[in-house]
mmCIF file of N, CA and C in Angstrom:
data_model
loop_
_atom_site.group_PDB
_atom_site.id
_atom_site.type_symbol
_atom_site.label_atom_id
_atom_site.label_comp_id
_atom_site.label_asym_id
_atom_site.label_seq_id
_atom_site.Cartn_x
_atom_site.Cartn_y
_atom_site.Cartn_z
ATOM 1 N N MET A 401 -2.697 -5.172 -58.788
ATOM 2 C CA MET A 401 -1.409 -5.210 -58.111
ATOM 3 C C MET A 401 -1.266 -4.065 -57.131
ATOM 4 N N GLU A 402 -1.604 -2.871 -57.587
ATOM 5 C CA GLU A 402 -1.476 -1.700 -56.713
ATOM 6 C C GLU A 402 -2.424 -1.800 -55.512
ATOM 7 N N ASP A 403 -3.624 -2.296 -55.774
ATOM 8 C CA ASP A 403 -4.593 -2.447 -54.680
ATOM 9 C C ASP A 403 -4.087 -3.421 -53.619
ATOM 10 N N ASP A 404 -3.476 -4.511 -54.079
ATOM 11 C CA ASP A 404 -2.924 -5.494 -53.150
ATOM 12 C C ASP A 404 -1.825 -4.869 -52.288
ATOM 13 N N GLU A 405 -0.964 -4.075 -52.903
ATOM 14 C CA GLU A 405 0.122 -3.424 -52.173
ATOM 15 C C GLU A 405 -0.434 -2.425 -51.159
ATOM 16 N N LYS A 406 -1.426 -1.671 -51.566
ATOM 17 C CA LYS A 406 -2.053 -0.700 -50.661
ATOM 18 C C LYS A 406 -2.686 -1.410 -49.482
ATOM 19 N N GLN A 407 -3.347 -2.527 -49.794
ATOM 20 C CA GLN A 407 -3.996 -3.309 -48.729
ATOM 21 C C GLN A 407 -2.952 -3.827 -47.735
ATOM 22 N N GLU A 408 -1.824 -4.321 -48.249
ATOM 23 C CA GLU A 408 -0.761 -4.829 -47.386
ATOM 24 C C GLU A 408 -0.195 -3.717 -46.505
ATOM 25 N N VAL A 409 0.006 -2.538 -47.079
ATOM 26 C CA VAL A 409 0.539 -1.407 -46.330
ATOM 27 C C VAL A 409 -0.439 -1.001 -45.233
ATOM 28 N N LYS A 410 -1.722 -0.995 -45.568
ATOM 29 C CA LYS A 410 -2.742 -0.662 -44.559
ATOM 30 C C LYS A 410 -2.717 -1.669 -43.412
ATOM 31 N N GLU A 411 -2.646 -2.947 -43.742
ATOM 32 C CA GLU A 411 -2.621 -3.982 -42.716
ATOM 33 C C GLU A 411 -1.390 -3.849 -41.822
ATOM 34 N N GLU A 412 -0.234 -3.558 -42.444
ATOM 35 C CA GLU A 412 0.994 -3.379 -41.675
ATOM 36 C C GLU A 412 0.861 -2.188 -40.715
ATOM 37 N N ASP A 413 0.291 -1.091 -41.218
ATOM 38 C CA ASP A 413 0.098 0.100 -40.388
ATOM 39 C C ASP A 413 -0.822 -0.209 -39.209
ATOM 40 N N GLU A 414 -1.903 -0.918 -39.490
ATOM 41 C CA GLU A 414 -2.836 -1.285 -38.427
ATOM 42 C C GLU A 414 -2.158 -2.176 -37.388
ATOM 43 N N ASN A 415 -1.364 -3.127 -37.861
ATOM 44 C CA ASN A 415 -0.644 -4.016 -36.940
ATOM 45 C C ASN A 415 0.328 -3.220 -36.072
ATOM 46 N N GLU A 416 1.031 -2.277 -36.679
ATOM 47 C CA GLU A 416 1.968 -1.442 -35.919
ATOM 48 C C GLU A 416 1.223 -0.615 -34.870
ATOM 49 N N LYS A 417 0.090 -0.068 -35.246
ATOM 50 C CA LYS A 417 -0.711 0.714 -34.292
ATOM 51 C C LYS A 417 -1.163 -0.157 -33.123
ATOM 52 N N GLU A 418 -1.630 -1.360 -33.418
ATOM 53 C CA GLU A 418 -2.073 -2.269 -32.360
ATOM 54 C C GLU A 418 -0.915 -2.633 -31.431
ATOM 55 N N GLU A 419 0.254 -2.865 -32.025
ATOM 56 C CA GLU A 419 1.430 -3.184 -31.199
ATOM 57 C C GLU A 419 1.795 -2.018 -30.300
ATOM 58 N N LYS A 420 1.731 -0.814 -30.821
ATOM 59 C CA LYS A 420 2.028 0.370 -30.015
ATOM 60 C C LYS A 420 1.034 0.497 -28.867
ATOM 61 N N LYS A 421 -0.245 0.259 -29.160
ATOM 62 C CA LYS A 421 -1.272 0.323 -28.119
ATOM 63 C C LYS A 421 -0.985 -0.708 -27.025
ATOM 64 N N ARG A 422 -0.651 -1.924 -27.436
ATOM 65 C CA ARG A 422 -0.337 -2.982 -26.471
ATOM 66 C C ARG A 422 0.864 -2.590 -25.617
ATOM 67 N N ASP A 423 1.889 -2.068 -26.286
ATOM 68 C CA ASP A 423 3.096 -1.647 -25.555
ATOM 69 C C ASP A 423 2.765 -0.562 -24.546
ATOM 70 N N LEU A 424 1.925 0.395 -24.948
ATOM 71 C CA LEU A 424 1.538 1.466 -24.022
ATOM 72 C C LEU A 424 0.788 0.908 -22.822
ATOM 73 N N LYS A 425 -0.123 -0.023 -23.060
ATOM 74 C CA LYS A 425 -0.867 -0.636 -21.959
ATOM 75 C C LYS A 425 0.070 -1.362 -21.003
ATOM 76 N N VAL A 426 1.008 -2.106 -21.561
ATOM 77 C CA VAL A 426 1.965 -2.840 -20.728
ATOM 78 C C VAL A 426 2.792 -1.866 -19.909
ATOM 79 N N MET A 427 3.257 -0.786 -20.520
ATOM 80 C CA MET A 427 4.059 0.209 -19.812
ATOM 81 C C MET A 427 3.251 0.859 -18.690
ATOM 82 N N LYS A 428 1.979 1.166 -18.952
ATOM 83 C CA LYS A 428 1.122 1.754 -17.920
ATOM 84 C C LYS A 428 0.991 0.813 -16.732
ATOM 85 N N ILE A 429 0.755 -0.455 -17.009
ATOM 86 C CA ILE A 429 0.611 -1.439 -15.938
ATOM 87 C C ILE A 429 1.899 -1.536 -15.136
ATOM 88 N N LYS A 430 3.046 -1.569 -15.820
ATOM 89 C CA LYS A 430 4.332 -1.650 -15.118
ATOM 90 C C LYS A 430 4.557 -0.416 -14.259
ATOM 91 N N ASN A 431 4.220 0.760 -14.786
ATOM 92 C CA ASN A 431 4.385 1.994 -14.016
ATOM 93 C C ASN A 431 3.513 1.991 -12.774
ATOM 94 N N GLU A 432 2.270 1.532 -12.893
ATOM 95 C CA GLU A 432 1.373 1.467 -11.741
ATOM 96 C C GLU A 432 1.920 0.511 -10.679
ATOM 97 N N GLU A 433 2.455 -0.622 -11.114
ATOM 98 C CA GLU A 433 3.022 -1.579 -10.165
ATOM 99 C C GLU A 433 4.227 -0.982 -9.448
ATOM 100 N N GLU A 434 5.061 -0.253 -10.190
ATOM 101 C CA GLU A 434 6.227 0.384 -9.574
ATOM 102 C C GLU A 434 5.795 1.441 -8.562
ATOM 103 N N LYS A 435 4.763 2.198 -8.890
ATOM 104 C CA LYS A 435 4.245 3.209 -7.959
ATOM 105 C C LYS A 435 3.765 2.542 -6.673
ATOM 106 N N LYS A 436 3.036 1.441 -6.804
ATOM 107 C CA LYS A 436 2.545 0.725 -5.628
ATOM 108 C C LYS A 436 3.708 0.231 -4.769
ATOM 109 N N LYS A 437 4.745 -0.298 -5.423
ATOM 110 C CA LYS A 437 5.913 -0.783 -4.678
ATOM 111 C C LYS A 437 6.586 0.367 -3.942
ATOM 112 N N ARG A 438 6.721 1.519 -4.617
ATOM 113 C CA ARG A 438 7.352 2.676 -3.981
ATOM 114 C C ARG A 438 6.552 3.129 -2.770
ATOM 115 N N LYS A 439 5.222 3.139 -2.909
ATOM 116 C CA LYS A 439 4.375 3.540 -1.780
ATOM 117 C C LYS A 439 4.556 2.588 -0.600
ATOM 118 N N LYS A 440 4.563 1.280 -0.885
ATOM 119 C CA LYS A 440 4.735 0.294 0.184
ATOM 120 C C LYS A 440 6.074 0.488 0.880
ATOM 121 N N ASN A 441 7.126 0.691 0.083
ATOM 122 C CA ASN A 441 8.455 0.878 0.670
ATOM 123 C C ASN A 441 8.506 2.149 1.502
ATOM 124 N N ALA A 442 7.873 3.212 1.028
ATOM 125 C CA ALA A 442 7.865 4.469 1.770
ATOM 126 C C ALA A 442 7.127 4.291 3.094
ATOM 127 N N ARG A 443 6.033 3.565 3.078
ATOM 128 C CA ARG A 443 5.286 3.307 4.309
ATOM 129 C C ARG A 443 6.138 2.511 5.293
ATOM 130 N N ARG A 444 6.831 1.497 4.773
ATOM 131 C CA ARG A 444 7.678 0.681 5.639
ATOM 132 C C ARG A 444 8.778 1.514 6.271
ATOM 133 N N GLU A 445 9.437 2.339 5.449
ATOM 134 C CA GLU A 445 10.531 3.159 5.963
ATOM 135 C C GLU A 445 10.034 4.171 6.984
ATOM 136 N N ALA A 446 8.853 4.729 6.737
ATOM 137 C CA ALA A 446 8.301 5.716 7.664
ATOM 138 C C ALA A 446 7.929 5.061 8.988
ATOM 139 N N GLY A 447 7.523 3.808 8.948
ATOM 140 C CA GLY A 447 7.065 3.136 10.154
ATOM 141 C C GLY A 447 8.149 2.369 10.885
ATOM 142 N N GLN A 448 9.390 2.471 10.420
ATOM 143 C CA GLN A 448 10.459 1.723 11.087
ATOM 144 C C GLN A 448 10.680 2.236 12.505
ATOM 145 N N GLY A 449 10.861 1.319 13.435
ATOM 146 C CA GLY A 449 11.131 1.692 14.816
ATOM 147 C C GLY A 449 9.869 1.867 15.639
ATOM 148 N N GLN A 450 8.787 2.216 15.013
ATOM 149 C CA GLN A 450 7.518 2.392 15.727
ATOM 150 C C GLN A 450 6.454 1.578 15.020
ATOM 151 N N GLN A 451 5.680 0.874 15.799
ATOM 152 C CA GLN A 451 4.553 0.167 15.213
ATOM 153 C C GLN A 451 3.352 1.080 15.255
ATOM 154 N N LYS A 452 2.716 1.238 14.113
ATOM 155 C CA LYS A 452 1.548 2.112 14.077
ATOM 156 C C LYS A 452 0.302 1.268 13.844
ATOM 157 N N TYR A 453 -0.726 1.631 14.533
ATOM 158 C CA TYR A 453 -2.001 0.946 14.397
ATOM 159 C C TYR A 453 -3.036 1.965 13.962
ATOM 160 N N PRO A 454 -4.053 1.528 13.213
ATOM 161 C CA PRO A 454 -5.165 2.439 12.947
ATOM 162 C C PRO A 454 -5.864 2.788 14.256
ATOM 163 N N PRO A 455 -6.486 3.960 14.366
ATOM 164 C CA PRO A 455 -7.075 4.396 15.633
ATOM 165 C C PRO A 455 -8.012 3.376 16.277
ATOM 166 N N LYS A 456 -8.848 2.705 15.490
ATOM 167 C CA LYS A 456 -9.778 1.745 16.066
ATOM 168 C C LYS A 456 -9.023 0.585 16.703
ATOM 169 N N LYS A 457 -8.039 0.081 15.977
ATOM 170 C CA LYS A 457 -7.248 -1.034 16.483
ATOM 171 C C LYS A 457 -6.465 -0.597 17.722
ATOM 172 N N ALA A 458 -5.921 0.617 17.695
ATOM 173 C CA ALA A 458 -5.172 1.130 18.846
ATOM 174 C C ALA A 458 -6.083 1.195 20.065
ATOM 175 N N HIS A 459 -7.305 1.634 19.872
ATOM 176 C CA HIS A 459 -8.249 1.731 20.987
ATOM 177 C C HIS A 459 -8.531 0.348 21.578
ATOM 178 N N LEU A 460 -8.736 -0.646 20.694
ATOM 179 C CA LEU A 460 -8.999 -2.001 21.177
ATOM 180 C C LEU A 460 -7.812 -2.554 21.947
ATOM 181 N N ILE A 461 -6.624 -2.326 21.427
ATOM 182 C CA ILE A 461 -5.420 -2.819 22.115
ATOM 183 C C ILE A 461 -5.294 -2.145 23.477
ATOM 184 N N ALA A 462 -5.493 -0.837 23.508
ATOM 185 C CA ALA A 462 -5.348 -0.096 24.759
ATOM 186 C C ALA A 462 -6.373 -0.564 25.787
ATOM 187 N N SER A 463 -7.621 -0.739 25.353
ATOM 188 C CA SER A 463 -8.644 -1.144 26.319
ATOM 189 C C SER A 463 -8.362 -2.550 26.845
ATOM 190 N N SER A 464 -7.899 -3.455 25.993
ATOM 191 C CA SER A 464 -7.599 -4.807 26.478
ATOM 192 C C SER A 464 -6.402 -4.783 27.421
ATOM 193 N N LEU A 465 -5.392 -3.950 27.110
ATOM 194 C CA LEU A 465 -4.243 -3.844 28.016
ATOM 195 C C LEU A 465 -4.657 -3.280 29.366
ATOM 196 N N LEU A 466 -5.524 -2.272 29.334
ATOM 197 C CA LEU A 466 -5.992 -1.691 30.597
ATOM 198 C C LEU A 466 -6.733 -2.729 31.428
ATOM 199 N N ARG A 467 -7.586 -3.522 30.770
ATOM 200 C CA ARG A 467 -8.330 -4.546 31.507
ATOM 201 C C ARG A 467 -7.376 -5.544 32.154
ATOM 202 N N THR A 468 -6.399 -6.024 31.385
ATOM 203 C CA THR A 468 -5.490 -7.029 31.952
ATOM 204 C C THR A 468 -4.610 -6.409 33.024
ATOM 205 N N THR A 469 -4.178 -5.182 32.838
ATOM 206 C CA THR A 469 -3.308 -4.574 33.844
ATOM 207 C C THR A 469 -4.078 -4.293 35.121
ATOM 208 N N ARG A 470 -5.346 -3.936 34.996
ATOM 209 C CA ARG A 470 -6.151 -3.706 36.216
ATOM 210 C C ARG A 470 -6.234 -4.983 37.026
ATOM 211 N N ARG A 471 -6.473 -6.093 36.314
ATOM 212 C CA ARG A 471 -6.622 -7.354 37.034
ATOM 213 C C ARG A 471 -5.294 -7.828 37.614
ATOM 214 N N THR A 472 -4.248 -7.783 36.835
ATOM 215 C CA THR A 472 -3.006 -8.426 37.251
ATOM 216 C C THR A 472 -2.074 -7.519 38.049
ATOM 217 N N PHE A 473 -1.971 -6.270 37.668
ATOM 218 C CA PHE A 473 -1.010 -5.394 38.341
ATOM 219 C C PHE A 473 -1.660 -4.331 39.225
ATOM 220 N N GLU A 474 -2.948 -4.439 39.442
ATOM 221 C CA GLU A 474 -3.678 -3.514 40.308
ATOM 222 C C GLU A 474 -3.445 -2.045 39.937
ATOM 223 N N ASN A 475 -3.678 -1.761 38.669
ATOM 224 C CA ASN A 475 -3.585 -0.377 38.181
ATOM 225 C C ASN A 475 -2.188 0.232 38.237
ATOM 226 N N LYS A 476 -1.160 -0.564 38.164
ATOM 227 C CA LYS A 476 0.194 -0.006 38.174
ATOM 228 C C LYS A 476 0.652 0.383 36.762
ATOM 229 N N ALA A 477 -0.129 0.016 35.760
ATOM 230 C CA ALA A 477 0.229 0.350 34.379
ATOM 231 C C ALA A 477 -0.899 1.148 33.755
ATOM 232 N N LEU A 478 -0.536 2.007 32.833
ATOM 233 C CA LEU A 478 -1.520 2.851 32.169
ATOM 234 C C LEU A 478 -1.220 2.866 30.674
ATOM 235 N N CYS A 479 -2.261 2.746 29.877
ATOM 236 C CA CYS A 479 -2.071 2.809 28.435
ATOM 237 C C CYS A 479 -2.380 4.209 27.943
ATOM 238 N N VAL A 480 -1.521 4.704 27.109
ATOM 239 C CA VAL A 480 -1.710 6.033 26.554
ATOM 240 C C VAL A 480 -1.771 5.893 25.039
ATOM 241 N N ILE A 481 -2.826 6.432 24.471
ATOM 242 C CA ILE A 481 -2.951 6.403 23.019
ATOM 243 C C ILE A 481 -2.545 7.776 22.494
ATOM 244 N N MET A 482 -1.537 7.783 21.645
ATOM 245 C CA MET A 482 -1.078 9.048 21.074
ATOM 246 C C MET A 482 -0.948 8.872 19.564
ATOM 247 N N ALA A 483 -1.730 9.606 18.828
ATOM 248 C CA ALA A 483 -1.654 9.630 17.364
ATOM 249 C C ALA A 483 -1.705 8.242 16.739
ATOM 250 N N GLY A 484 -2.552 7.388 17.257
ATOM 251 C CA GLY A 484 -2.698 6.055 16.698
ATOM 252 C C GLY A 484 -1.647 5.067 17.177
ATOM 253 N N ASN A 485 -0.730 5.486 18.037
ATOM 254 C CA ASN A 485 0.287 4.579 18.593
ATOM 255 C C ASN A 485 -0.119 4.192 20.005
ATOM 256 N N VAL A 486 0.219 2.983 20.377
ATOM 257 C CA VAL A 486 -0.082 2.514 21.724
ATOM 258 C C VAL A 486 1.229 2.420 22.489
ATOM 259 N N ASN A 487 1.306 3.099 23.606
ATOM 260 C CA ASN A 487 2.503 3.041 24.455
ATOM 261 C C ASN A 487 2.083 2.517 25.824
ATOM 262 N N LEU A 488 2.918 1.685 26.430
ATOM 263 C CA LEU A 488 2.650 1.159 27.757
ATOM 264 C C LEU A 488 3.539 1.912 28.741
ATOM 265 N N VAL A 489 2.907 2.585 29.680
ATOM 266 C CA VAL A 489 3.646 3.396 30.646
ATOM 267 C C VAL A 489 3.419 2.797 32.024
ATOM 268 N N GLU A 490 4.500 2.532 32.739
ATOM 269 C CA GLU A 490 4.388 1.983 34.096
ATOM 270 C C GLU A 490 4.848 3.014 35.112
ATOM 271 N N PHE A 491 4.168 3.052 36.290
ATOM 272 C CA PHE A 491 4.688 3.897 37.377
ATOM 273 C C PHE A 491 4.945 3.046 38.584
#
């Protein structure tokens, strides 16, 4: 009888430990997802009003704009790349 009770108590303890482990894993996953959401929101808020491009993409955009402006507007427009942003300046 005593052995059966001890065995039951051990099983209950093990089950509780497993549940705690599962809960911790779930909480970790939720925290990571919240962190990712916060980062995305912070990036969006920081980039409001200005479109930012990675330097390589900015260079490609600028070079294509320069090519089209040379052909169509006879060099009346100039592209300026500043800190990964592309601005179109006309004179």
